[in-house]
Tab-separated table of C-alpha atoms in Angstrom:
chain	number	residue	atom	x	y	z
A	12	MET	CA	-48.038	-4.468	-65.364
A	13	SER	CA	-50.701	-5.828	-67.799
A	14	GLU	CA	-52.236	-3.595	-70.422
A	15	LYS	CA	-55.919	-2.671	-70.426
A	16	LYS	CA	-57.768	-3.246	-73.729
A	17	THR	CA	-61.056	-1.436	-74.528
A	18	THR	CA	-63.403	-1.989	-77.524
A	19	SER	CA	-65.942	0.538	-78.842
A	20	VAL	CA	-68.620	0.050	-81.545
A	21	ILE	CA	-69.664	2.880	-83.816
A	22	ARG	CA	-72.714	2.509	-86.029
A	23	ASN	CA	-72.914	4.386	-89.298
A	24	ASN	CA	-76.581	5.130	-90.025
A	25	LYS	CA	-76.059	6.209	-93.588
A	26	ASN	CA	-74.845	2.918	-94.934
A	27	ASP	CA	-75.871	0.854	-91.929
A	28	THR	CA	-72.306	-0.311	-91.222
A	29	VAL	CA	-70.551	-0.984	-87.928
A	30	VAL	CA	-67.011	0.106	-87.181
A	31	VAL	CA	-65.231	-1.564	-84.330
A	32	GLN	CA	-62.379	0.397	-82.676
A	33	ARG	CA	-59.948	-1.175	-80.185
A	34	LYS	CA	-57.682	0.898	-77.907
A	35	THR	CA	-54.837	-0.384	-75.813
A	36	THR	CA	-54.020	1.803	-72.734
A	37	LYS	CA	-51.755	1.495	-69.684
A	38	PRO	CA	-53.207	1.940	-66.212
A	39	GLN	CA	-52.789	5.341	-64.522
A	40	GLN	CA	-50.849	3.705	-61.620
A	41	ALA	CA	-48.036	2.660	-63.933
A	42	ASN	CA	-47.688	6.196	-65.214
A	43	ASN	CA	-47.440	7.569	-61.701
A	44	LEU	CA	-44.747	5.016	-60.773
A	45	ILE	CA	-42.642	5.940	-63.764
A	46	LYS	CA	-42.890	9.617	-62.907
A	47	THR	CA	-41.877	8.940	-59.276
A	48	ILE	CA	-38.835	6.894	-60.309
A	49	SER	CA	-37.751	9.579	-62.732
A	50	ILE	CA	-38.041	12.309	-60.138
A	51	PHE	CA	-36.091	10.181	-57.603
A	52	ILE	CA	-33.248	9.500	-60.038
A	53	PHE	CA	-33.064	13.151	-60.971
A	54	GLY	CA	-33.054	14.168	-57.309
A	55	CYS	CA	-30.238	11.729	-56.511
A	56	LEU	CA	-28.208	13.072	-59.400
A	57	VAL	CA	-28.670	16.686	-58.328
A	58	GLY	CA	-27.985	15.773	-54.660
A	59	SER	CA	-24.771	13.982	-55.570
A	60	ILE	CA	-23.526	16.984	-57.511
A	61	VAL	CA	-24.316	19.317	-54.595
A	62	ILE	CA	-22.599	17.046	-52.033
A	63	TYR	CA	-19.561	16.770	-54.286
A	64	PHE	CA	-19.083	20.535	-54.471
A	65	VAL	CA	-19.708	20.965	-50.725
A	66	LEU	CA	-17.063	18.374	-49.846
A	67	LEU	CA	-14.639	19.864	-52.352
A	68	ASN	CA	-15.015	23.309	-50.805
A	69	LYS	CA	-14.649	21.888	-47.292
A	70	ILE	CA	-11.441	20.066	-48.194
A	71	ASN	CA	-9.985	23.172	-49.818
A	72	GLY	CA	-10.977	25.247	-46.787
A	73	THR	CA	-9.154	22.990	-44.259
A	74	THR	CA	-6.013	22.207	-46.192
A	75	THR	CA	-3.990	24.938	-44.549
A	76	LEU	CA	-5.153	23.992	-41.078
A	77	THR	CA	-4.323	20.350	-41.674
A	78	ASN	CA	-0.854	21.204	-42.889
A	79	ASN	CA	-0.349	23.436	-39.873
A	80	SER	CA	-1.465	20.605	-37.610
A	81	TYR	CA	1.088	18.271	-39.125
A	82	ASP	CA	3.764	20.888	-38.675
A	83	PHE	CA	2.709	21.239	-35.006
A	84	TYR	CA	2.908	17.529	-34.305
A	85	ASP	CA	6.191	17.224	-36.141
A	86	VAL	CA	7.681	19.892	-33.892
A	87	SER	CA	6.234	18.285	-30.740
A	88	GLU	CA	7.593	14.851	-31.593
A	89	GLN	CA	10.980	16.352	-32.333
A	90	GLU	CA	10.997	18.153	-29.003
A	91	ILE	CA	9.967	14.960	-27.203
A	92	LYS	CA	12.816	13.044	-28.842
A	93	VAL	CA	15.289	15.718	-27.789
A	94	LYS	CA	14.019	15.602	-24.197
A	95	GLU	CA	14.198	11.806	-24.152
A	96	LYS	CA	17.778	11.912	-25.372
A	97	GLU	CA	18.666	14.457	-22.690
A	98	GLN	CA	17.065	12.282	-19.990
A	99	ILE	CA	18.971	9.226	-21.224
A	100	LYS	CA	22.219	11.206	-21.166
A	101	ARG	CA	21.541	12.400	-17.617
A	102	LYS	CA	20.781	8.847	-16.459
A	103	ILE	CA	23.956	7.514	-18.062
A	104	ARG	CA	25.994	10.347	-16.543
A	105	ALA	CA	24.474	9.738	-13.092
A	106	GLU	CA	25.118	5.997	-13.389
A	107	ILE	CA	28.756	6.578	-14.327
A	108	GLU	CA	29.230	9.008	-11.434
A	109	ARG	CA	27.613	6.529	-9.036
A	110	GLU	CA	29.857	3.693	-10.215
A	111	ILE	CA	32.935	5.896	-9.837
A	112	ALA	CA	31.884	6.918	-6.318
A	113	GLU	CA	31.190	3.323	-5.298
A	114	SER	CA	34.533	2.171	-6.688
A	115	GLN	CA	36.311	4.801	-4.601
A	116	HIS	CA	34.148	4.313	-1.500
A	117	PRO	CA	32.471	0.905	-1.649
A	118	LYS	CA	29.114	0.907	0.068
A	119	PRO	CA	28.391	-2.166	2.184
A	120	THR	CA	25.415	-4.204	1.140
A	121	LEU	CA	23.079	-6.094	3.395
A	122	GLN	CA	23.988	-9.747	3.749
A	123	THR	CA	21.451	-12.352	4.739
A	124	ASN	CA	21.617	-15.842	6.222
A	125	GLY	CA	23.056	-14.604	9.527
A	126	HIS	CA	26.277	-13.090	8.185
A	127	GLN	CA	27.778	-10.068	9.906
A	128	ASN	CA	26.588	-6.574	9.008
A	129	GLU	CA	28.647	-4.427	11.359
A	130	GLU	CA	29.436	-1.971	8.568
A	131	ILE	CA	25.743	-1.522	7.823
A	132	VAL	CA	25.001	-0.830	11.484
A	133	ALA	CA	27.933	1.598	11.694
A	134	GLN	CA	26.604	3.422	8.661
A	135	ILE	CA	23.159	3.730	10.263
A	136	LEU	CA	24.606	4.993	13.527
A	137	GLU	CA	26.404	7.767	11.650
A	138	ARG	CA	23.081	9.439	10.949
A	139	LYS	CA	22.671	12.707	12.835
A	140	THR	CA	19.077	12.024	13.803
A	141	LEU	CA	18.506	8.703	15.451
A	142	TYR	CA	15.887	7.408	17.870
A	143	SER	CA	16.729	4.622	20.264
A	144	LEU	CA	15.442	2.837	23.347
A	145	GLY	CA	17.227	1.002	26.126
A	146	ASN	CA	20.834	1.709	26.952
A	147	PRO	CA	22.065	4.612	24.755
A	148	ASN	CA	25.642	3.385	25.315
A	149	GLY	CA	24.886	-0.313	24.914
A	150	SER	CA	27.345	-2.288	22.825
A	151	TYR	CA	24.761	-4.870	21.762
A	152	ILE	CA	22.979	-2.900	19.012
A	153	ILE	CA	19.697	-3.914	17.436
A	154	VAL	CA	18.285	-1.971	14.473
A	155	LYS	CA	14.545	-2.383	13.983
A	156	PHE	CA	12.564	-1.417	10.866
A	157	PHE	CA	8.881	-1.366	11.813
A	158	ASP	CA	5.392	0.073	11.353
A	159	TYR	CA	3.138	0.970	14.305
A	160	ASN	CA	0.150	-0.566	12.499
A	161	CYS	CA	1.944	-3.886	12.020
A	162	GLY	CA	0.767	-6.622	14.419
A	163	TRP	CA	4.068	-8.536	14.473
A	164	CYS	CA	5.957	-5.270	14.945
A	165	LYS	CA	3.828	-4.586	18.023
A	166	ARG	CA	4.510	-8.030	19.484
A	167	THR	CA	8.253	-7.554	18.959
A	168	SER	CA	8.128	-4.077	20.532
A	169	GLN	CA	6.150	-5.365	23.519
A	170	ALA	CA	8.761	-8.094	24.074
A	171	PHE	CA	11.493	-5.443	24.166
A	172	GLN	CA	9.376	-3.193	26.377
A	173	LYS	CA	8.959	-5.959	28.949
A	174	ALA	CA	12.659	-6.870	28.849
A	175	PHE	CA	13.742	-3.257	29.341
A	176	LYS	CA	11.473	-2.887	32.371
A	177	GLU	CA	12.629	-6.183	33.886
A	178	GLY	CA	16.278	-5.256	33.266
A	179	THR	CA	17.086	-8.478	31.417
A	180	ILE	CA	18.815	-6.730	28.496
A	181	PRO	CA	20.848	-3.913	30.144
A	182	ASN	CA	23.459	-3.851	27.365
A	183	VAL	CA	20.988	-3.506	24.469
A	184	ARG	CA	20.541	-0.366	22.441
A	185	LEU	CA	17.426	-0.632	20.261
A	186	VAL	CA	17.598	1.727	17.270
A	187	LEU	CA	14.170	2.585	15.834
A	188	ILE	CA	13.814	3.031	12.073
A	189	ASP	CA	10.183	4.028	11.484
A	190	THR	CA	9.124	2.475	8.193
A	191	PRO	CA	5.400	3.224	7.714
A	192	ILE	CA	4.315	0.892	4.924
A	193	PHE	CA	0.587	0.917	5.690
A	194	GLY	CA	-0.209	4.351	4.301
A	195	GLU	CA	-0.794	7.805	5.714
A	196	SER	CA	-2.245	6.517	9.000
A	197	SER	CA	1.065	4.832	9.847
A	198	ALA	CA	3.041	7.887	8.729
A	199	ILE	CA	1.043	10.159	11.056
A	200	ILE	CA	1.698	7.893	14.045
A	201	SER	CA	5.414	7.741	13.264
A	202	ARG	CA	5.669	11.514	12.924
A	203	PHE	CA	3.981	12.161	16.277
A	204	VAL	CA	6.093	9.585	18.118
A	205	MET	CA	9.288	10.885	16.522
A	206	ALA	CA	8.302	14.458	17.380
A	207	SER	CA	7.794	13.496	21.042
A	208	GLU	CA	11.569	13.065	21.332
A	209	LYS	CA	11.938	16.854	21.199
A	210	GLN	CA	10.109	17.010	24.550
A	211	GLY	CA	12.025	14.066	26.017
A	212	LYS	CA	9.013	11.744	25.885
A	213	LEU	CA	9.961	9.318	23.111
A	214	THR	CA	10.130	6.209	25.314
A	215	GLN	CA	6.796	6.922	27.020
A	216	MET	CA	5.054	7.871	23.770
A	217	HIS	CA	6.395	4.766	22.036
A	218	GLU	CA	5.125	2.530	24.846
A	219	GLU	CA	1.681	4.155	24.928
A	220	VAL	CA	1.244	3.793	21.184
A	221	ILE	CA	2.450	0.185	21.190
A	222	ASN	CA	-0.030	-0.760	23.920
A	223	ALA	CA	-2.951	1.282	22.552
A	224	SER	CA	-5.947	-0.633	21.244
A	225	GLY	CA	-8.058	0.315	18.266
A	226	LYS	CA	-7.245	2.666	15.444
A	227	LEU	CA	-4.983	5.590	16.280
A	228	ASP	CA	-5.656	8.932	14.623
A	229	LYS	CA	-4.363	12.440	15.303
A	230	SER	CA	-6.919	13.210	18.012
A	231	LYS	CA	-6.057	10.045	19.950
A	232	LEU	CA	-2.338	10.746	19.600
A	233	LEU	CA	-2.868	14.223	21.039
A	234	GLN	CA	-4.841	12.719	23.931
A	235	ILE	CA	-1.921	10.397	24.700
A	236	ALA	CA	0.488	13.313	24.520
A	237	GLU	CA	-1.653	15.388	26.866
A	238	LYS	CA	-1.808	12.448	29.265
A	239	LEU	CA	2.007	12.370	29.265
A	240	GLY	CA	2.145	16.087	30.078
A	241	MET	CA	3.374	17.210	26.686
A	242	ASP	CA	2.753	20.512	24.948
A	243	ILE	CA	0.318	19.263	22.295
A	244	HIS	CA	0.604	22.394	20.166
A	245	GLN	CA	4.361	22.044	19.967
A	246	LEU	CA	4.017	18.323	19.331
A	247	GLU	CA	1.647	18.869	16.422
A	248	SER	CA	3.891	21.563	14.965
A	249	ASP	CA	6.984	19.350	15.250
A	250	ALA	CA	5.126	16.344	13.792
A	251	ASN	CA	4.199	18.347	10.705
A	252	SER	CA	7.643	19.898	10.254
A	253	MET	CA	9.781	19.178	7.198
A	254	GLU	CA	12.519	17.937	9.514
A	255	ILE	CA	10.417	14.979	10.688
A	256	ARG	CA	9.032	14.334	7.205
A	257	ASN	CA	12.542	14.299	5.752
A	258	GLN	CA	13.654	11.802	8.384
A	259	LEU	CA	10.874	9.440	7.309
A	260	THR	CA	11.947	9.894	3.699
A	261	GLU	CA	15.516	8.972	4.643
A	262	ASN	CA	14.231	5.902	6.498
A	263	LYS	CA	12.377	4.799	3.385
A	264	LYS	CA	15.456	5.265	1.220
A	265	LEU	CA	17.510	3.232	3.678
A	266	SER	CA	15.012	0.349	3.657
A	267	GLU	CA	15.011	0.393	-0.151
A	268	GLU	CA	18.813	0.383	-0.309
A	269	LEU	CA	18.852	-2.631	1.991
A	270	LYS	CA	16.131	-4.271	-0.150
A	271	ILE	CA	13.840	-4.721	2.843
A	272	ILE	CA	10.460	-5.870	1.537
A	273	GLY	CA	8.567	-6.326	4.803
A	274	VAL	CA	8.442	-5.406	8.462
A	275	PRO	CA	9.433	-6.103	11.140
A	276	TYR	CA	13.015	-6.418	9.986
A	277	LEU	CA	15.838	-6.393	12.516
A	278	ILE	CA	19.609	-6.422	12.400
A	279	VAL	CA	20.544	-8.084	15.688
A	280	ASN	CA	24.161	-7.504	16.692
A	281	GLY	CA	25.085	-7.426	13.000
A	282	LYS	CA	22.934	-10.413	11.988
A	283	SER	CA	19.922	-10.159	9.715
A	284	ASN	CA	16.600	-11.156	11.228
A	285	PRO	CA	13.628	-10.737	8.865
A	286	GLY	CA	10.387	-11.225	10.786
A	287	ALA	CA	9.324	-10.901	14.406
A	288	LEU	CA	11.881	-11.304	17.191
A	289	ILE	CA	9.865	-13.224	19.771
A	290	GLY	CA	9.916	-16.591	21.541
A	291	GLU	CA	13.106	-18.613	21.249
A	292	LYS	CA	14.770	-16.016	19.031
A	293	PHE	CA	14.221	-13.344	21.654
A	294	GLU	CA	15.476	-15.586	24.447
A	295	GLN	CA	18.620	-16.320	22.451
A	296	MET	CA	19.167	-12.583	21.966
A	297	VAL	CA	18.843	-12.016	25.740
A	298	ILE	CA	21.521	-14.655	26.405
A	299	GLU	CA	23.913	-13.284	23.758
A	300	SER	CA	23.517	-9.650	24.860
A	301	ASN	CA	24.518	-10.549	28.414
A	302	GLN	CA	27.672	-12.485	27.538
């Protein structure tokens, strides 16, 4: 900021002399700027001191709470570690018990590539609750894992349905293992069909559902049941019972134990048959079952 210079002339009348006075002054704007800067610096200094004491008080006021929080988390983590150790111990104990049980009573495992699985079939037939079609005393046993909403399962079921009616497989007992893999819709259908067995209508209900077109829901299933002369109130009650639900749970466990990853899956006279049983495969089954 440049300085402002002013010159004044004073005349002395007594001795007729002239005095020249020069003054050097700073502009008023510079003075105001200096004052503003000073006030700002002072304000910052005072503000910093105030903030410092506020933060100090805040820290002192929360120290106890923070320590308590650490104590809380320390306890929680310790409890979690104890629970994890207990779970690991239980798993190890269960694994040891399972291995001991299997060593004493070996459980047959599913064999693929057409090898015999008579022991697997015998194990399935030991179940108290079992649904089957065809000849209940047939010696040619086929176990079918299926879902009513599965297209290939329907085609396989329709092939069996036709053969049963034509009498071409009189020695076949078809064991049904409902395995609803397509969600709650499939589970509802399975429960209602399984429940129909309590009124002696399993075969008819199974056929109606297999041949039905469009999406099947509870109302349509009740219409089919009414058409077949069933007590729909009893059917609905049985379908929602824990007995039927538990049977589906057991079916799921069985499919998992056998490592079945898709339906339809059939065990035909002790031989594994993943996929649909139609066409040449079905014709070969008809020939074998009649020998």
